[in-house]
Amino acid sequence: LKLPGVSTVLPRIVPWRDWDEWKLVGNALLHGSMAEKSKAVCRVRAWQSRGKVPLSVDATASLVEIALSRGQTKLLSDQELRLMYSMALVRLVNGIVDTVQQKKF
């Protein structure tokens, strides 16, 4: 049933609770202490379990998580860290390129 002059705009379903949570997690990832960054990474992982998360948020959380793991343990070699960082960057680039490619191949 569509009424004349009334537009139906469906709400967009997102994994985060509200924009305040979105801003809080973003600020924690970029400017927070190590504990705040760790909580923010966990929150992004929870969002990923609920639905689709923007590529930029996923990539930022991955890079922050790698940086946190470097500070928490000395068990990772420099080579392992390089591989972790490169994998996160490759995933970011692939995500950007895949949206631009538009099924040409």
mmCIF file of N, CA and C in Angstrom:
data_model
loop_
_atom_site.group_PDB
_atom_site.id
_atom_site.type_symbol
_atom_site.label_atom_id
_atom_site.label_comp_id
_atom_site.label_asym_id
_atom_site.label_seq_id
_atom_site.Cartn_x
_atom_site.Cartn_y
_atom_site.Cartn_z
ATOM 1 N N LEU A 1 0.847 -1.175 0.000
ATOM 2 C CA LEU A 1 0.000 0.000 0.000
ATOM 3 C C LEU A 1 0.887 1.231 0.000
ATOM 4 N N LYS A 2 0.726 2.045 -1.039
ATOM 5 C CA LYS A 2 1.503 3.269 -1.132
ATOM 6 C C LYS A 2 0.542 4.444 -1.214
ATOM 7 N N LEU A 3 0.728 5.362 -0.285
ATOM 8 C CA LEU A 3 -0.124 6.544 -0.257
ATOM 9 C C LEU A 3 0.485 7.630 -1.125
ATOM 10 N N PRO A 4 -0.326 8.369 -1.851
ATOM 11 C CA PRO A 4 0.203 9.440 -2.690
ATOM 12 C C PRO A 4 0.851 10.531 -1.838
ATOM 13 N N GLY A 5 2.023 10.966 -2.252
ATOM 14 C CA GLY A 5 2.714 12.043 -1.558
ATOM 15 C C GLY A 5 3.511 11.595 -0.341
ATOM 16 N N VAL A 6 3.472 10.306 -0.032
ATOM 17 C CA VAL A 6 4.198 9.788 1.125
ATOM 18 C C VAL A 6 5.291 8.851 0.611
ATOM 19 N N SER A 7 6.516 9.198 0.926
ATOM 20 C CA SER A 7 7.610 8.324 0.502
ATOM 21 C C SER A 7 7.922 7.339 1.614
ATOM 22 N N THR A 8 8.181 6.134 1.225
ATOM 23 C CA THR A 8 8.540 5.121 2.212
ATOM 24 C C THR A 8 10.045 4.949 2.204
ATOM 25 N N VAL A 9 10.636 5.330 3.287
ATOM 26 C CA VAL A 9 12.074 5.182 3.454
ATOM 27 C C VAL A 9 12.294 4.169 4.559
ATOM 28 N N LEU A 10 12.860 3.058 4.179
ATOM 29 C CA LEU A 10 13.119 2.026 5.170
ATOM 30 C C LEU A 10 14.387 2.362 5.935
ATOM 31 N N PRO A 11 14.395 2.084 7.218
ATOM 32 C CA PRO A 11 15.610 2.359 7.996
ATOM 33 C C PRO A 11 16.732 1.425 7.562
ATOM 34 N N ARG A 12 17.934 1.918 7.629
ATOM 35 C CA ARG A 12 19.102 1.122 7.274
ATOM 36 C C ARG A 12 19.557 0.371 8.522
ATOM 37 N N ILE A 13 19.720 -0.918 8.383
ATOM 38 C CA ILE A 13 20.130 -1.736 9.511
ATOM 39 C C ILE A 13 21.650 -1.822 9.525
ATOM 40 N N VAL A 14 22.240 -1.426 10.637
ATOM 41 C CA VAL A 14 23.697 -1.436 10.793
ATOM 42 C C VAL A 14 24.057 -2.217 12.059
ATOM 43 N N PRO A 15 25.281 -2.762 12.121
ATOM 44 C CA PRO A 15 25.664 -3.562 13.279
ATOM 45 C C PRO A 15 25.872 -2.776 14.570
ATOM 46 N N TRP A 16 26.162 -1.488 14.477
ATOM 47 C CA TRP A 16 26.391 -0.709 15.693
ATOM 48 C C TRP A 16 25.062 -0.206 16.235
ATOM 49 N N ARG A 17 25.043 0.064 17.544
ATOM 50 C CA ARG A 17 23.812 0.432 18.231
ATOM 51 C C ARG A 17 23.289 1.794 17.779
ATOM 52 N N ASP A 18 24.184 2.799 17.778
ATOM 53 C CA ASP A 18 23.791 4.145 17.376
ATOM 54 C C ASP A 18 25.052 4.912 16.980
ATOM 55 N N TRP A 19 24.874 6.143 16.555
ATOM 56 C CA TRP A 19 26.022 6.926 16.093
ATOM 57 C C TRP A 19 26.972 7.284 17.231
ATOM 58 N N ASP A 20 26.460 7.340 18.444
ATOM 59 C CA ASP A 20 27.345 7.597 19.585
ATOM 60 C C ASP A 20 28.339 6.450 19.762
ATOM 61 N N GLU A 21 27.844 5.220 19.634
ATOM 62 C CA GLU A 21 28.748 4.067 19.720
ATOM 63 C C GLU A 21 29.771 4.102 18.577
ATOM 64 N N TRP A 22 29.303 4.447 17.384
ATOM 65 C CA TRP A 22 30.173 4.545 16.209
ATOM 66 C C TRP A 22 31.311 5.542 16.469
ATOM 67 N N LYS A 23 30.965 6.721 16.967
ATOM 68 C CA LYS A 23 31.966 7.756 17.243
ATOM 69 C C LYS A 23 32.914 7.344 18.365
ATOM 70 N N LEU A 24 32.373 6.714 19.398
ATOM 71 C CA LEU A 24 33.190 6.262 20.522
ATOM 72 C C LEU A 24 34.243 5.248 20.075
ATOM 73 N N VAL A 25 33.833 4.286 19.270
ATOM 74 C CA VAL A 25 34.767 3.269 18.778
ATOM 75 C C VAL A 25 35.791 3.896 17.840
ATOM 76 N N GLY A 26 35.354 4.789 16.971
ATOM 77 C CA GLY A 26 36.286 5.458 16.058
ATOM 78 C C GLY A 26 37.339 6.259 16.794
ATOM 79 N N ASN A 27 36.912 7.024 17.792
ATOM 80 C CA ASN A 27 37.862 7.807 18.584
ATOM 81 C C ASN A 27 38.819 6.912 19.363
ATOM 82 N N ALA A 28 38.296 5.812 19.892
ATOM 83 C CA ALA A 28 39.153 4.895 20.651
ATOM 84 C C ALA A 28 40.196 4.240 19.738
ATOM 85 N N LEU A 29 39.786 3.857 18.533
ATOM 86 C CA LEU A 29 40.746 3.240 17.602
ATOM 87 C C LEU A 29 41.862 4.201 17.228
ATOM 88 N N LEU A 30 41.520 5.452 17.039
ATOM 89 C CA LEU A 30 42.500 6.416 16.534
ATOM 90 C C LEU A 30 43.269 7.140 17.634
ATOM 91 N N HIS A 31 42.613 7.396 18.768
ATOM 92 C CA HIS A 31 43.234 8.257 19.775
ATOM 93 C C HIS A 31 43.259 7.669 21.178
ATOM 94 N N GLY A 32 42.751 6.471 21.371
ATOM 95 C CA GLY A 32 42.604 5.919 22.704
ATOM 96 C C GLY A 32 43.880 5.326 23.274
ATOM 97 N N SER A 33 43.816 4.982 24.538
ATOM 98 C CA SER A 33 44.919 4.274 25.195
ATOM 99 C C SER A 33 44.931 2.838 24.679
ATOM 100 N N MET A 34 45.920 2.069 25.091
ATOM 101 C CA MET A 34 46.002 0.686 24.639
ATOM 102 C C MET A 34 44.765 -0.107 25.065
ATOM 103 N N ALA A 35 44.298 0.109 26.284
ATOM 104 C CA ALA A 35 43.109 -0.599 26.768
ATOM 105 C C ALA A 35 41.867 -0.199 25.974
ATOM 106 N N GLU A 36 41.733 1.096 25.685
ATOM 107 C CA GLU A 36 40.586 1.566 24.897
ATOM 108 C C GLU A 36 40.638 1.020 23.474
ATOM 109 N N LYS A 37 41.838 0.986 22.899
ATOM 110 C CA LYS A 37 41.979 0.440 21.544
ATOM 111 C C LYS A 37 41.630 -1.044 21.512
ATOM 112 N N SER A 38 42.048 -1.766 22.534
ATOM 113 C CA SER A 38 41.729 -3.188 22.606
ATOM 114 C C SER A 38 40.219 -3.415 22.683
ATOM 115 N N LYS A 39 39.536 -2.627 23.503
ATOM 116 C CA LYS A 39 38.078 -2.725 23.606
ATOM 117 C C LYS A 39 37.407 -2.354 22.283
ATOM 118 N N ALA A 40 37.951 -1.336 21.609
ATOM 119 C CA ALA A 40 37.379 -0.900 20.336
ATOM 120 C C ALA A 40 37.534 -1.987 19.273
ATOM 121 N N VAL A 41 38.677 -2.647 19.248
ATOM 122 C CA VAL A 41 38.882 -3.748 18.296
ATOM 123 C C VAL A 41 37.879 -4.864 18.574
ATOM 124 N N CYS A 42 37.668 -5.181 19.829
ATOM 125 C CA CYS A 42 36.678 -6.205 20.197
ATOM 126 C C CYS A 42 35.273 -5.789 19.755
ATOM 127 N N ARG A 43 34.969 -4.507 19.887
ATOM 128 C CA ARG A 43 33.654 -4.011 19.473
ATOM 129 C C ARG A 43 33.484 -4.143 17.958
ATOM 130 N N VAL A 44 34.530 -3.820 17.192
ATOM 131 C CA VAL A 44 34.455 -3.958 15.729
ATOM 132 C C VAL A 44 34.261 -5.423 15.363
ATOM 133 N N ARG A 45 34.951 -6.336 16.039
ATOM 134 C CA ARG A 45 34.777 -7.768 15.769
ATOM 135 C C ARG A 45 33.343 -8.202 16.081
ATOM 136 N N ALA A 46 32.750 -7.624 17.127
ATOM 137 C CA ALA A 46 31.344 -7.921 17.436
ATOM 138 C C ALA A 46 30.441 -7.405 16.320
ATOM 139 N N TRP A 47 30.724 -6.203 15.828
ATOM 140 C CA TRP A 47 29.949 -5.670 14.709
ATOM 141 C C TRP A 47 30.036 -6.591 13.508
ATOM 142 N N GLN A 48 31.236 -7.114 13.236
ATOM 143 C CA GLN A 48 31.411 -8.000 12.087
ATOM 144 C C GLN A 48 30.579 -9.270 12.231
ATOM 145 N N SER A 49 30.379 -9.728 13.452
ATOM 146 C CA SER A 49 29.556 -10.917 13.644
ATOM 147 C C SER A 49 28.070 -10.613 13.435
ATOM 148 N N ARG A 50 27.697 -9.343 13.565
ATOM 149 C CA ARG A 50 26.295 -8.940 13.391
ATOM 150 C C ARG A 50 25.939 -8.579 11.959
ATOM 151 N N GLY A 51 26.918 -8.153 11.185
ATOM 152 C CA GLY A 51 26.596 -7.717 9.837
ATOM 153 C C GLY A 51 27.804 -7.134 9.136
ATOM 154 N N LYS A 52 27.526 -6.428 8.062
ATOM 155 C CA LYS A 52 28.581 -5.870 7.229
ATOM 156 C C LYS A 52 29.156 -4.601 7.865
ATOM 157 N N VAL A 53 30.484 -4.540 7.896
ATOM 158 C CA VAL A 53 31.197 -3.394 8.450
ATOM 159 C C VAL A 53 31.962 -2.732 7.309
ATOM 160 N N PRO A 54 31.990 -1.400 7.242
ATOM 161 C CA PRO A 54 32.737 -0.739 6.170
ATOM 162 C C PRO A 54 34.201 -1.188 6.144
ATOM 163 N N LEU A 55 34.729 -1.270 4.938
ATOM 164 C CA LEU A 55 36.101 -1.723 4.724
ATOM 165 C C LEU A 55 37.101 -0.883 5.504
ATOM 166 N N SER A 56 36.899 0.409 5.551
ATOM 167 C CA SER A 56 37.830 1.288 6.262
ATOM 168 C C SER A 56 37.870 0.971 7.753
ATOM 169 N N VAL A 57 36.741 0.637 8.327
ATOM 170 C CA VAL A 57 36.684 0.295 9.750
ATOM 171 C C VAL A 57 37.374 -1.044 9.995
ATOM 172 N N ASP A 58 37.107 -2.008 9.129
ATOM 173 C CA ASP A 58 37.737 -3.325 9.252
ATOM 174 C C ASP A 58 39.254 -3.210 9.144
ATOM 175 N N ALA A 59 39.726 -2.456 8.151
ATOM 176 C CA ALA A 59 41.173 -2.303 7.952
ATOM 177 C C ALA A 59 41.819 -1.576 9.132
ATOM 178 N N THR A 60 41.173 -0.532 9.618
ATOM 179 C CA THR A 60 41.717 0.202 10.765
ATOM 180 C C THR A 60 41.796 -0.692 11.986
ATOM 181 N N ALA A 61 40.743 -1.455 12.244
ATOM 182 C CA ALA A 61 40.741 -2.363 13.394
ATOM 183 C C ALA A 61 41.835 -3.420 13.257
ATOM 184 N N SER A 62 42.033 -3.919 12.052
ATOM 185 C CA SER A 62 43.089 -4.921 11.828
ATOM 186 C C SER A 62 44.469 -4.340 12.111
ATOM 187 N N LEU A 63 44.722 -3.144 11.603
ATOM 188 C CA LEU A 63 46.028 -2.518 11.826
ATOM 189 C C LEU A 63 46.254 -2.195 13.301
ATOM 190 N N VAL A 64 45.222 -1.730 13.973
ATOM 191 C CA VAL A 64 45.342 -1.438 15.408
ATOM 192 C C VAL A 64 45.576 -2.735 16.187
ATOM 193 N N GLU A 65 44.873 -3.790 15.804
ATOM 194 C CA GLU A 65 45.044 -5.076 16.480
ATOM 195 C C GLU A 65 46.476 -5.603 16.332
ATOM 196 N N ILE A 66 47.048 -5.434 15.158
ATOM 197 C CA ILE A 66 48.433 -5.858 14.939
ATOM 198 C C ILE A 66 49.381 -5.020 15.794
ATOM 199 N N ALA A 67 49.153 -3.719 15.819
ATOM 200 C CA ALA A 67 50.003 -2.843 16.632
ATOM 201 C C ALA A 67 49.900 -3.205 18.107
ATOM 202 N N LEU A 68 48.697 -3.548 18.566
ATOM 203 C CA LEU A 68 48.520 -3.946 19.964
ATOM 204 C C LEU A 68 49.231 -5.266 20.256
ATOM 205 N N SER A 69 49.168 -6.188 19.311
ATOM 206 C CA SER A 69 49.825 -7.479 19.537
ATOM 207 C C SER A 69 51.338 -7.311 19.611
ATOM 208 N N ARG A 70 51.845 -6.345 18.899
ATOM 209 C CA ARG A 70 53.287 -6.079 18.952
ATOM 210 C C ARG A 70 53.696 -5.592 20.339
ATOM 211 N N GLY A 71 52.859 -4.786 20.959
ATOM 212 C CA GLY A 71 53.176 -4.260 22.275
ATOM 213 C C GLY A 71 52.933 -5.245 23.408
ATOM 214 N N GLN A 72 52.077 -6.232 23.169
ATOM 215 C CA GLN A 72 51.718 -7.160 24.228
ATOM 216 C C GLN A 72 52.663 -8.346 24.352
ATOM 217 N N THR A 73 53.267 -8.743 23.275
ATOM 218 C CA THR A 73 54.101 -9.942 23.318
ATOM 219 C C THR A 73 55.386 -9.743 22.527
ATOM 220 N N LYS A 74 56.407 -10.339 22.981
ATOM 221 C CA LYS A 74 57.689 -10.296 22.269
ATOM 222 C C LYS A 74 57.910 -11.588 21.478
ATOM 223 N N LEU A 75 56.889 -12.433 21.416
ATOM 224 C CA LEU A 75 57.027 -13.725 20.759
ATOM 225 C C LEU A 75 56.990 -13.612 19.234
ATOM 226 N N LEU A 76 56.483 -12.500 18.723
ATOM 227 C CA LEU A 76 56.401 -12.338 17.274
ATOM 228 C C LEU A 76 57.712 -11.783 16.731
ATOM 229 N N SER A 77 58.197 -12.404 15.673
ATOM 230 C CA SER A 77 59.413 -11.900 15.046
ATOM 231 C C SER A 77 59.067 -10.709 14.154
ATOM 232 N N ASP A 78 60.082 -9.989 13.718
ATOM 233 C CA ASP A 78 59.858 -8.870 12.794
ATOM 234 C C ASP A 78 59.240 -9.363 11.494
ATOM 235 N N GLN A 79 59.644 -10.529 11.052
ATOM 236 C CA GLN A 79 59.095 -11.102 9.822
ATOM 237 C C GLN A 79 57.596 -11.395 9.981
ATOM 238 N N GLU A 80 57.197 -11.935 11.112
ATOM 239 C CA GLU A 80 55.782 -12.218 11.350
ATOM 240 C C GLU A 80 54.959 -10.932 11.375
ATOM 241 N N LEU A 81 55.510 -9.910 12.005
ATOM 242 C CA LEU A 81 54.808 -8.619 12.021
ATOM 243 C C LEU A 81 54.680 -8.034 10.623
ATOM 244 N N ARG A 82 55.754 -8.118 9.847
ATOM 245 C CA ARG A 82 55.698 -7.631 8.464
ATOM 246 C C ARG A 82 54.613 -8.355 7.681
ATOM 247 N N LEU A 83 54.538 -9.668 7.846
ATOM 248 C CA LEU A 83 53.526 -10.451 7.144
ATOM 249 C C LEU A 83 52.112 -10.066 7.584
ATOM 250 N N MET A 84 51.939 -9.832 8.866
ATOM 251 C CA MET A 84 50.620 -9.439 9.368
ATOM 252 C C MET A 84 50.203 -8.076 8.820
ATOM 253 N N TYR A 85 51.115 -7.118 8.853
ATOM 254 C CA TYR A 85 50.815 -5.789 8.307
ATOM 255 C C TYR A 85 50.546 -5.857 6.804
ATOM 256 N N SER A 86 51.362 -6.607 6.075
ATOM 257 C CA SER A 86 51.171 -6.680 4.622
ATOM 258 C C SER A 86 49.844 -7.351 4.280
ATOM 259 N N MET A 87 49.457 -8.365 5.041
ATOM 260 C CA MET A 87 48.176 -9.024 4.778
ATOM 261 C C MET A 87 47.009 -8.069 5.005
ATOM 262 N N ALA A 88 47.078 -7.270 6.066
ATOM 263 C CA ALA A 88 46.019 -6.295 6.335
ATOM 264 C C ALA A 88 45.936 -5.268 5.202
ATOM 265 N N LEU A 89 47.080 -4.821 4.716
ATOM 266 C CA LEU A 89 47.087 -3.843 3.624
ATOM 267 C C LEU A 89 46.613 -4.461 2.313
ATOM 268 N N VAL A 90 46.980 -5.699 2.055
ATOM 269 C CA VAL A 90 46.516 -6.385 0.840
ATOM 270 C C VAL A 90 44.996 -6.542 0.875
ATOM 271 N N ARG A 91 44.450 -6.895 2.029
ATOM 272 C CA ARG A 91 42.993 -7.011 2.158
ATOM 273 C C ARG A 91 42.311 -5.665 1.900
ATOM 274 N N LEU A 92 42.911 -4.577 2.385
ATOM 275 C CA LEU A 92 42.361 -3.243 2.152
ATOM 276 C C LEU A 92 42.378 -2.904 0.665
ATOM 277 N N VAL A 93 43.510 -3.108 0.021
ATOM 278 C CA VAL A 93 43.622 -2.800 -1.411
ATOM 279 C C VAL A 93 42.667 -3.665 -2.229
ATOM 280 N N ASN A 94 42.585 -4.952 -1.922
ATOM 281 C CA ASN A 94 41.657 -5.830 -2.640
ATOM 282 C C ASN A 94 40.216 -5.379 -2.463
ATOM 283 N N GLY A 95 39.868 -4.952 -1.270
ATOM 284 C CA GLY A 95 38.516 -4.470 -1.029
ATOM 285 C C GLY A 95 38.189 -3.227 -1.830
ATOM 286 N N ILE A 96 39.164 -2.350 -1.972
ATOM 287 C CA ILE A 96 38.953 -1.132 -2.772
ATOM 288 C C ILE A 96 38.879 -1.469 -4.251
ATOM 289 N N VAL A 97 39.793 -2.286 -4.722
ATOM 290 C CA VAL A 97 39.854 -2.626 -6.148
ATOM 291 C C VAL A 97 38.641 -3.437 -6.571
ATOM 292 N N ASP A 98 38.172 -4.351 -5.733
ATOM 293 C CA ASP A 98 37.017 -5.178 -6.089
ATOM 294 C C ASP A 98 35.776 -4.347 -6.326
ATOM 295 N N THR A 99 35.589 -3.267 -5.572
ATOM 296 C CA THR A 99 34.405 -2.436 -5.770
ATOM 297 C C THR A 99 34.499 -1.619 -7.057
ATOM 298 N N VAL A 100 35.719 -1.312 -7.497
ATOM 299 C CA VAL A 100 35.913 -0.517 -8.706
ATOM 300 C C VAL A 100 35.866 -1.386 -9.957
ATOM 301 N N GLN A 101 36.273 -2.626 -9.821
ATOM 302 C CA GLN A 101 36.421 -3.520 -10.977
ATOM 303 C C GLN A 101 35.089 -3.826 -11.661
ATOM 304 N N GLN A 102 34.030 -3.927 -10.944
ATOM 305 C CA GLN A 102 32.673 -4.137 -11.479
ATOM 306 C C GLN A 102 32.557 -5.352 -12.398
ATOM 307 N N LYS A 103 33.108 -6.465 -11.959
ATOM 308 C CA LYS A 103 32.939 -7.754 -12.635
ATOM 309 C C LYS A 103 33.415 -7.767 -14.078
ATOM 310 N N LYS A 104 34.533 -7.156 -14.391
ATOM 311 C CA LYS A 104 35.083 -7.176 -15.746
ATOM 312 C C LYS A 104 35.784 -8.495 -16.047
ATOM 313 N N PHE A 105 36.230 -9.195 -15.012
ATOM 314 C CA PHE A 105 36.956 -10.440 -15.227
ATOM 315 C C PHE A 105 36.190 -11.605 -14.692
#
